[in-house]
mmCIF file of C-alpha atoms in Angstrom:
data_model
loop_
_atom_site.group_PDB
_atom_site.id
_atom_site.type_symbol
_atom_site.label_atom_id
_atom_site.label_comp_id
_atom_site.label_asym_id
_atom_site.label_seq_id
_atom_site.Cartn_x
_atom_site.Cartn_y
_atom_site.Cartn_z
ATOM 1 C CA UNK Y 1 -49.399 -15.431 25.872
ATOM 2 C CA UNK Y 2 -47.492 -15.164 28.910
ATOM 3 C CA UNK Y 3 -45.041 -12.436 28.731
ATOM 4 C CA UNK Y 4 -42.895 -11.310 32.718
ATOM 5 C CA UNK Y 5 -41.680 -7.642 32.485
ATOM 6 C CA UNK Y 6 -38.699 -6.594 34.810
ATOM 7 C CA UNK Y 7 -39.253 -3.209 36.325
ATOM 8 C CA UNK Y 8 -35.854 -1.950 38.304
ATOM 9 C CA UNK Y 9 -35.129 1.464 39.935
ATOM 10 C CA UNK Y 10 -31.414 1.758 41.453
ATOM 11 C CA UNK Y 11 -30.565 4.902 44.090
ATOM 12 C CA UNK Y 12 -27.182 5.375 46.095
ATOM 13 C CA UNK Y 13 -28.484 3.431 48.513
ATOM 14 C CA UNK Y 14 -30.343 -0.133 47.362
ATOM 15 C CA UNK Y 15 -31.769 -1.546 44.467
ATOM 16 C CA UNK Y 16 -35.515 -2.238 43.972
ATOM 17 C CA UNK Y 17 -36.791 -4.213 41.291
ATOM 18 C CA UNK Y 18 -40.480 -5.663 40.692
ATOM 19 C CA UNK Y 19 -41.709 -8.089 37.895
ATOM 20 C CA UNK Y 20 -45.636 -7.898 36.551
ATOM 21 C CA UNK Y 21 -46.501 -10.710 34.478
ATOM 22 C CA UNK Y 22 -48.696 -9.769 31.597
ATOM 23 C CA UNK Y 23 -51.062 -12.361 31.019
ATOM 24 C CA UNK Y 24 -52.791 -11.541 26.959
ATOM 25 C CA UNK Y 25 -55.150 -13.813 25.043
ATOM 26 C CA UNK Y 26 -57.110 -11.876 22.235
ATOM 27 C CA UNK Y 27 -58.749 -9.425 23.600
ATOM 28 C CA UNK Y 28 -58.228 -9.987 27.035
ATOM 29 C CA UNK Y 29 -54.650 -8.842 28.821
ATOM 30 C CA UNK Y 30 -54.523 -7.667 32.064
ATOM 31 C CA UNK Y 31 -51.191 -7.045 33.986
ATOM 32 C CA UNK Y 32 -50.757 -8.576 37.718
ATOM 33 C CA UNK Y 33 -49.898 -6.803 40.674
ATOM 34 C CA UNK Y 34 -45.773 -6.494 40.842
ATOM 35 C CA UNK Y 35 -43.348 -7.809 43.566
ATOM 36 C CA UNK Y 36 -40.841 -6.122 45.875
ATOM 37 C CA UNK Y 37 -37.691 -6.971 46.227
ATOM 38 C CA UNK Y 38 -36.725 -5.334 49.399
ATOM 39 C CA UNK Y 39 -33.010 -4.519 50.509
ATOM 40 C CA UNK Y 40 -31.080 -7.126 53.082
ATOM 41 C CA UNK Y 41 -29.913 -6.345 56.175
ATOM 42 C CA UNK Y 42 -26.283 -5.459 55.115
ATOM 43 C CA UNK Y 43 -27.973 -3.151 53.071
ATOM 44 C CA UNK Y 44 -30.249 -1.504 55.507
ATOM 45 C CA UNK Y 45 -27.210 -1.193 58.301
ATOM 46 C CA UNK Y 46 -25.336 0.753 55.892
ATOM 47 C CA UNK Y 47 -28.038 3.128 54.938
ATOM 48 C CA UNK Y 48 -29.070 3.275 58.466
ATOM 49 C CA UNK Y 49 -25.129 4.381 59.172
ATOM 50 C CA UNK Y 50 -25.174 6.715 56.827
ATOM 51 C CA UNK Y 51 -28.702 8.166 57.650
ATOM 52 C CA UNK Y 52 -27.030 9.017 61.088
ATOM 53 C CA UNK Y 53 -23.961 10.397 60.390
ATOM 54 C CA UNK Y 54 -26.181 12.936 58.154
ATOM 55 C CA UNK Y 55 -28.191 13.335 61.064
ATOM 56 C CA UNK Y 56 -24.995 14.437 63.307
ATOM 57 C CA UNK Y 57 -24.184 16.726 61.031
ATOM 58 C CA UNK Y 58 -27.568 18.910 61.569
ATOM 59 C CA UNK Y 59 -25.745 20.103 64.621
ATOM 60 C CA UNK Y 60 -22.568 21.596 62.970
ATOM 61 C CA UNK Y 61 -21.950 25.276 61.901
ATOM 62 C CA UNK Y 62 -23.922 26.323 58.700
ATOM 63 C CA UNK Y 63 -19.873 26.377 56.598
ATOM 64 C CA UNK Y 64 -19.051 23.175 57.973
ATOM 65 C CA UNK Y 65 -22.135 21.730 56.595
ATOM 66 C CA UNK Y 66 -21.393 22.959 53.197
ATOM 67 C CA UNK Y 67 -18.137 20.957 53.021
ATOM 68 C CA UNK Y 68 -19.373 17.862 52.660
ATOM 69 C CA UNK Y 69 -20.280 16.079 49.878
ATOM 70 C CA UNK Y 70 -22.289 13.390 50.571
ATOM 71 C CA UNK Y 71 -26.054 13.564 51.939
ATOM 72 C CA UNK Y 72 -26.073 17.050 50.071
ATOM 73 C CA UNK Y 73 -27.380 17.666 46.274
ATOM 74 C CA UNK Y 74 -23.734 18.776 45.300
ATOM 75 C CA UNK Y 75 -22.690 14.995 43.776
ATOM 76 C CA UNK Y 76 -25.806 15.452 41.871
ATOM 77 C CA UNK Y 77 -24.812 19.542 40.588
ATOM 78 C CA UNK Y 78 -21.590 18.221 39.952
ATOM 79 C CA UNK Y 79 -21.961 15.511 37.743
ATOM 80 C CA UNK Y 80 -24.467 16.775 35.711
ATOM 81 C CA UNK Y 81 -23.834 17.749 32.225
ATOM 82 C CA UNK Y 82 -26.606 20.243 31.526
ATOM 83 C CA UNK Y 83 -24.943 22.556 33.867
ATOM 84 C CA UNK Y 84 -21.939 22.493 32.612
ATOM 85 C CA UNK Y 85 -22.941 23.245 29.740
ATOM 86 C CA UNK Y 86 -25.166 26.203 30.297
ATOM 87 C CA UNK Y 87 -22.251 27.412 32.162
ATOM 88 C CA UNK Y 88 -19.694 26.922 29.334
ATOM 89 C CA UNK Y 89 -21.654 28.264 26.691
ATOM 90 C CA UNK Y 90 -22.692 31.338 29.128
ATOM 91 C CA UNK Y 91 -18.821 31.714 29.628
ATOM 92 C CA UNK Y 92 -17.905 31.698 25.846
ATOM 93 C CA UNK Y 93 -20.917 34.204 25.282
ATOM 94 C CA UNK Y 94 -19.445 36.475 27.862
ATOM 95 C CA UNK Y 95 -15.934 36.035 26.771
ATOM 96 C CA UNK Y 96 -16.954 36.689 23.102
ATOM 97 C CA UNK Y 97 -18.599 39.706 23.623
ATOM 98 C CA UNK Y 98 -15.356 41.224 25.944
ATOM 99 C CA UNK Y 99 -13.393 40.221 22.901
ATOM 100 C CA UNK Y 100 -15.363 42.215 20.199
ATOM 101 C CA UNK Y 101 -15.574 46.014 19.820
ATOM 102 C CA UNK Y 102 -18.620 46.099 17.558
ATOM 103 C CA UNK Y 103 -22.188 45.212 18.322
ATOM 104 C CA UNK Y 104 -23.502 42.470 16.583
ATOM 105 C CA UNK Y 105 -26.731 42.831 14.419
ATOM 106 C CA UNK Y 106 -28.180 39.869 16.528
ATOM 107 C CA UNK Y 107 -28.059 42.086 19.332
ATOM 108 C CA UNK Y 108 -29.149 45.313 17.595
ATOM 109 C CA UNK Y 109 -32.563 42.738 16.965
ATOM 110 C CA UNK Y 110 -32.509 42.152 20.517
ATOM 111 C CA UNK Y 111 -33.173 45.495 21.370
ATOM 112 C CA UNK Y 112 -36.216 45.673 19.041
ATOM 113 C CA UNK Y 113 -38.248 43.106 20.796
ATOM 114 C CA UNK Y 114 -40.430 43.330 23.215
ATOM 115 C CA UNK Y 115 -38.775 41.265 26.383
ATOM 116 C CA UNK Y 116 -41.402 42.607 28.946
ATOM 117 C CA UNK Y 117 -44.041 39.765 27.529
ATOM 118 C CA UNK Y 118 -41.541 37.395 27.708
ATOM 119 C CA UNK Y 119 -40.665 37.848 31.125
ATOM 120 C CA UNK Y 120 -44.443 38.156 32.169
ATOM 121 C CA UNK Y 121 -45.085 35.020 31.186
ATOM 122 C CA UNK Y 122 -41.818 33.427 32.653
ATOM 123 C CA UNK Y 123 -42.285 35.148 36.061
ATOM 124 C CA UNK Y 124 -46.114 33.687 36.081
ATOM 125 C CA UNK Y 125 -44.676 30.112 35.638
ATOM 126 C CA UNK Y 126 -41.843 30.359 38.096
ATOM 127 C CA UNK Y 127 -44.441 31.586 40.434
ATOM 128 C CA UNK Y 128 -46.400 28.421 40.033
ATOM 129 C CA UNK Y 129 -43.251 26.686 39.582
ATOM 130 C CA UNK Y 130 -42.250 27.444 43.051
ATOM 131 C CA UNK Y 131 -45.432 27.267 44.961
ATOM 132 C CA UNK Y 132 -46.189 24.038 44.008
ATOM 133 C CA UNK Y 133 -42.455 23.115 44.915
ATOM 134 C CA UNK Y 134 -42.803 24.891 48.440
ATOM 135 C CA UNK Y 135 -45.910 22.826 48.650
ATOM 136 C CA UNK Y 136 -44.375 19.253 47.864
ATOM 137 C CA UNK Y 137 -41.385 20.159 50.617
ATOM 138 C CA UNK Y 138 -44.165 21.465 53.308
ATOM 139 C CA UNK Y 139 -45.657 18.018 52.476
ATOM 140 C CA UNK Y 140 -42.616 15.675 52.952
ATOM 141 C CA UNK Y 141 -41.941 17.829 56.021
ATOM 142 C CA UNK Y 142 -45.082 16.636 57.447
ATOM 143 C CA UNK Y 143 -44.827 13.716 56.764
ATOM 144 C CA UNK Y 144 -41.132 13.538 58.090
ATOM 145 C CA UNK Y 145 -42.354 15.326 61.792
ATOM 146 C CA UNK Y 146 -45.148 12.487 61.469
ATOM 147 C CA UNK Y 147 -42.427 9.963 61.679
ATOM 148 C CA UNK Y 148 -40.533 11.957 64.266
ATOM 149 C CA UNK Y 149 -43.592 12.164 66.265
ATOM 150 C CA UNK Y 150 -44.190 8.042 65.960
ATOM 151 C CA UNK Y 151 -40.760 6.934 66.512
ATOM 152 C CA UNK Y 152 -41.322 9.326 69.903
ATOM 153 C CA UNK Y 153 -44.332 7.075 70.645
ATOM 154 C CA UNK Y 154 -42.677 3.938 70.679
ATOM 155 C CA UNK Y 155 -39.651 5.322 72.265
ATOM 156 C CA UNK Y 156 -42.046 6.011 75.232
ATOM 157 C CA UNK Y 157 -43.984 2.868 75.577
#
Protein backbone atom coordinates (compact mmCIF):
# COMPACT_ATOMS: atom_id res chain seq x y z
CA UNK A 1 0.00 0.00 0.00
CA UNK A 2 1.10 3.27 -1.01
CA UNK A 3 -0.43 5.90 1.05
CA UNK A 4 1.29 10.21 0.53
CA UNK A 5 0.58 12.23 3.76
CA UNK A 6 0.50 16.14 3.44
CA UNK A 7 2.25 17.79 6.32
CA UNK A 8 1.64 21.88 6.19
CA UNK A 9 2.65 24.55 8.78
CA UNK A 10 1.43 28.26 7.81
CA UNK A 11 3.10 31.52 9.84
CA UNK A 12 2.48 35.34 8.98
CA UNK A 13 5.02 35.13 6.79
CA UNK A 14 5.10 31.87 4.19
CA UNK A 15 3.72 28.63 3.98
CA UNK A 16 5.72 25.36 4.30
CA UNK A 17 4.37 22.17 3.47
CA UNK A 18 6.19 18.62 3.10
CA UNK A 19 4.69 15.24 1.87
CA UNK A 20 6.21 11.64 3.29
CA UNK A 21 5.00 8.82 1.42
CA UNK A 22 4.29 5.84 3.58
CA UNK A 23 5.20 2.88 1.84
CA UNK A 24 3.28 -0.49 4.10
CA UNK A 25 3.19 -4.13 3.02
CA UNK A 26 2.45 -6.54 6.04
CA UNK A 27 4.72 -6.09 8.33
CA UNK A 28 6.96 -3.88 6.74
CA UNK A 29 6.08 0.18 6.53
CA UNK A 30 8.55 2.59 6.71
CA UNK A 31 7.91 6.37 6.03
CA UNK A 32 10.36 8.35 3.48
CA UNK A 33 12.18 11.33 4.14
CA UNK A 34 9.66 14.55 3.46
CA UNK A 35 10.08 17.47 0.94
CA UNK A 36 10.34 21.25 1.33
CA UNK A 37 8.51 23.46 -0.26
CA UNK A 38 10.41 26.60 0.19
CA UNK A 39 8.92 30.25 -0.18
CA UNK A 40 9.45 32.27 -3.75
CA UNK A 41 11.11 35.22 -4.13
CA UNK A 42 8.02 37.55 -3.82
CA UNK A 43 7.71 35.91 -0.73
CA UNK A 44 11.15 36.25 0.66
CA UNK A 45 11.33 40.22 -0.49
CA UNK A 46 8.42 40.85 1.57
CA UNK A 47 9.60 39.14 4.65
CA UNK A 48 12.96 40.51 4.06
CA UNK A 49 11.03 44.19 4.02
CA UNK A 50 9.44 43.58 6.85
CA UNK A 51 12.44 41.99 8.77
CA UNK A 52 14.04 45.53 8.26
CA UNK A 53 11.62 47.84 9.06
CA UNK A 54 11.53 45.78 12.54
CA UNK A 55 15.06 46.16 12.56
CA UNK A 56 14.78 50.20 12.27
CA UNK A 57 12.69 50.24 14.85
CA UNK A 58 15.43 48.84 17.50
CA UNK A 59 16.66 52.39 17.38
CA UNK A 60 13.45 54.25 18.52
CA UNK A 61 12.49 55.35 22.12
CA UNK A 62 11.40 52.39 24.41
CA UNK A 63 7.19 54.13 24.13
CA UNK A 64 7.49 54.43 20.58
CA UNK A 65 8.33 50.86 20.29
CA UNK A 66 5.35 49.83 22.20
CA UNK A 67 2.98 51.41 19.65
CA UNK A 68 3.29 49.23 17.13
CA UNK A 69 1.64 46.31 16.43
CA UNK A 70 3.28 44.32 14.17
CA UNK A 71 6.76 42.43 14.80
CA UNK A 72 5.59 42.53 18.57
CA UNK A 73 3.58 39.55 20.48
CA UNK A 74 0.57 42.02 20.97
CA UNK A 75 -1.53 40.58 17.62
CA UNK A 76 -0.93 37.34 19.26
CA UNK A 77 -2.27 38.73 23.22
CA UNK A 78 -4.92 40.25 21.44
CA UNK A 79 -6.55 37.74 19.59
CA UNK A 80 -6.39 35.15 21.89
CA UNK A 81 -9.39 33.90 23.61
CA UNK A 82 -7.96 32.33 26.75
CA UNK A 83 -7.09 35.72 27.90
CA UNK A 84 -9.99 37.16 27.52
CA UNK A 85 -11.48 35.00 29.23
CA UNK A 86 -9.41 34.72 32.34
CA UNK A 87 -9.79 38.37 32.31
CA UNK A 88 -13.63 38.40 32.06
CA UNK A 89 -14.28 35.88 34.47
CA UNK A 90 -11.55 37.62 36.92
CA UNK A 91 -13.64 40.87 36.27
CA UNK A 92 -17.11 39.31 37.08
CA UNK A 93 -15.42 37.64 40.25
CA UNK A 94 -14.25 41.02 41.34
CA UNK A 95 -17.38 42.79 40.45
CA UNK A 96 -19.47 40.12 42.29
CA UNK A 97 -17.80 40.27 45.34
CA UNK A 98 -18.03 44.53 45.40
CA UNK A 99 -21.68 43.82 44.86
CA UNK A 100 -22.33 41.48 47.90
CA UNK A 101 -22.22 42.42 51.61
CA UNK A 102 -21.97 38.89 52.98
CA UNK A 103 -19.14 36.43 52.74
CA UNK A 104 -19.81 33.50 50.94
CA UNK A 105 -19.35 29.99 52.59
CA UNK A 106 -17.01 29.15 49.57
CA UNK A 107 -14.80 31.65 50.85
CA UNK A 108 -15.20 30.95 54.59
CA UNK A 109 -13.65 27.19 53.11
CA UNK A 110 -11.02 29.12 51.58
CA UNK A 111 -9.72 30.29 54.62
CA UNK A 112 -9.51 26.76 56.10
CA UNK A 113 -7.04 25.42 53.67
CA UNK A 114 -3.78 25.33 53.71
CA UNK A 115 -2.58 27.69 50.54
CA UNK A 116 1.16 27.74 51.68
CA UNK A 117 1.59 23.99 50.00
CA UNK A 118 -0.05 25.11 47.17
CA UNK A 119 2.01 27.91 46.47
CA UNK A 120 5.27 25.87 47.31
CA UNK A 121 4.72 23.74 44.79
CA UNK A 122 3.62 26.44 42.17
CA UNK A 123 6.63 28.70 42.95
CA UNK A 124 9.02 25.41 42.43
CA UNK A 125 7.51 24.96 38.89
CA UNK A 126 7.57 28.56 37.82
CA UNK A 127 11.10 28.47 38.91
CA UNK A 128 11.85 25.70 36.49
CA UNK A 129 9.35 27.14 34.29
CA UNK A 130 11.40 30.17 33.83
CA UNK A 131 14.89 28.91 33.85
CA UNK A 132 14.43 26.68 31.26
CA UNK A 133 12.65 29.62 29.31
CA UNK A 134 15.68 32.06 30.09
CA UNK A 135 17.70 29.19 28.79
CA UNK A 136 15.87 28.62 25.32
CA UNK A 137 16.10 32.74 24.75
CA UNK A 138 20.03 32.74 25.85
CA UNK A 139 20.12 29.97 23.19
CA UNK A 140 18.36 31.66 20.19
CA UNK A 141 20.41 34.70 21.21
CA UNK A 142 23.44 32.83 20.41
CA UNK A 143 22.55 31.61 17.81
CA UNK A 144 21.17 35.03 16.45
CA UNK A 145 24.89 36.93 17.39
CA UNK A 146 26.26 33.72 15.44
CA UNK A 147 24.49 34.96 12.41
CA UNK A 148 25.37 38.55 13.15
CA UNK A 149 28.88 37.57 13.48
CA UNK A 150 28.75 35.52 9.84
CA UNK A 151 26.88 37.97 7.89
CA UNK A 152 29.99 40.38 9.32
CA UNK A 153 32.34 37.84 7.69
CA UNK A 154 31.08 37.98 4.37
CA UNK A 155 30.43 41.61 4.56
CA UNK A 156 34.28 41.84 4.93
CA UNK A 157 35.58 39.54 2.32
Amino acid sequence: TLTWHNHCATNQHYHLCTMSKTVASGADAFVEPRKETRPDFKELKSIEKERREILLRAELPFWRILMFWSGTCLKEIATDSLVWTTLIIYIGIRIYANIVDYVPDSVELLQKTNVGILGGFLSFFLVLFVNQTNGRFLEMYGFSKACSGRIQDVAGL
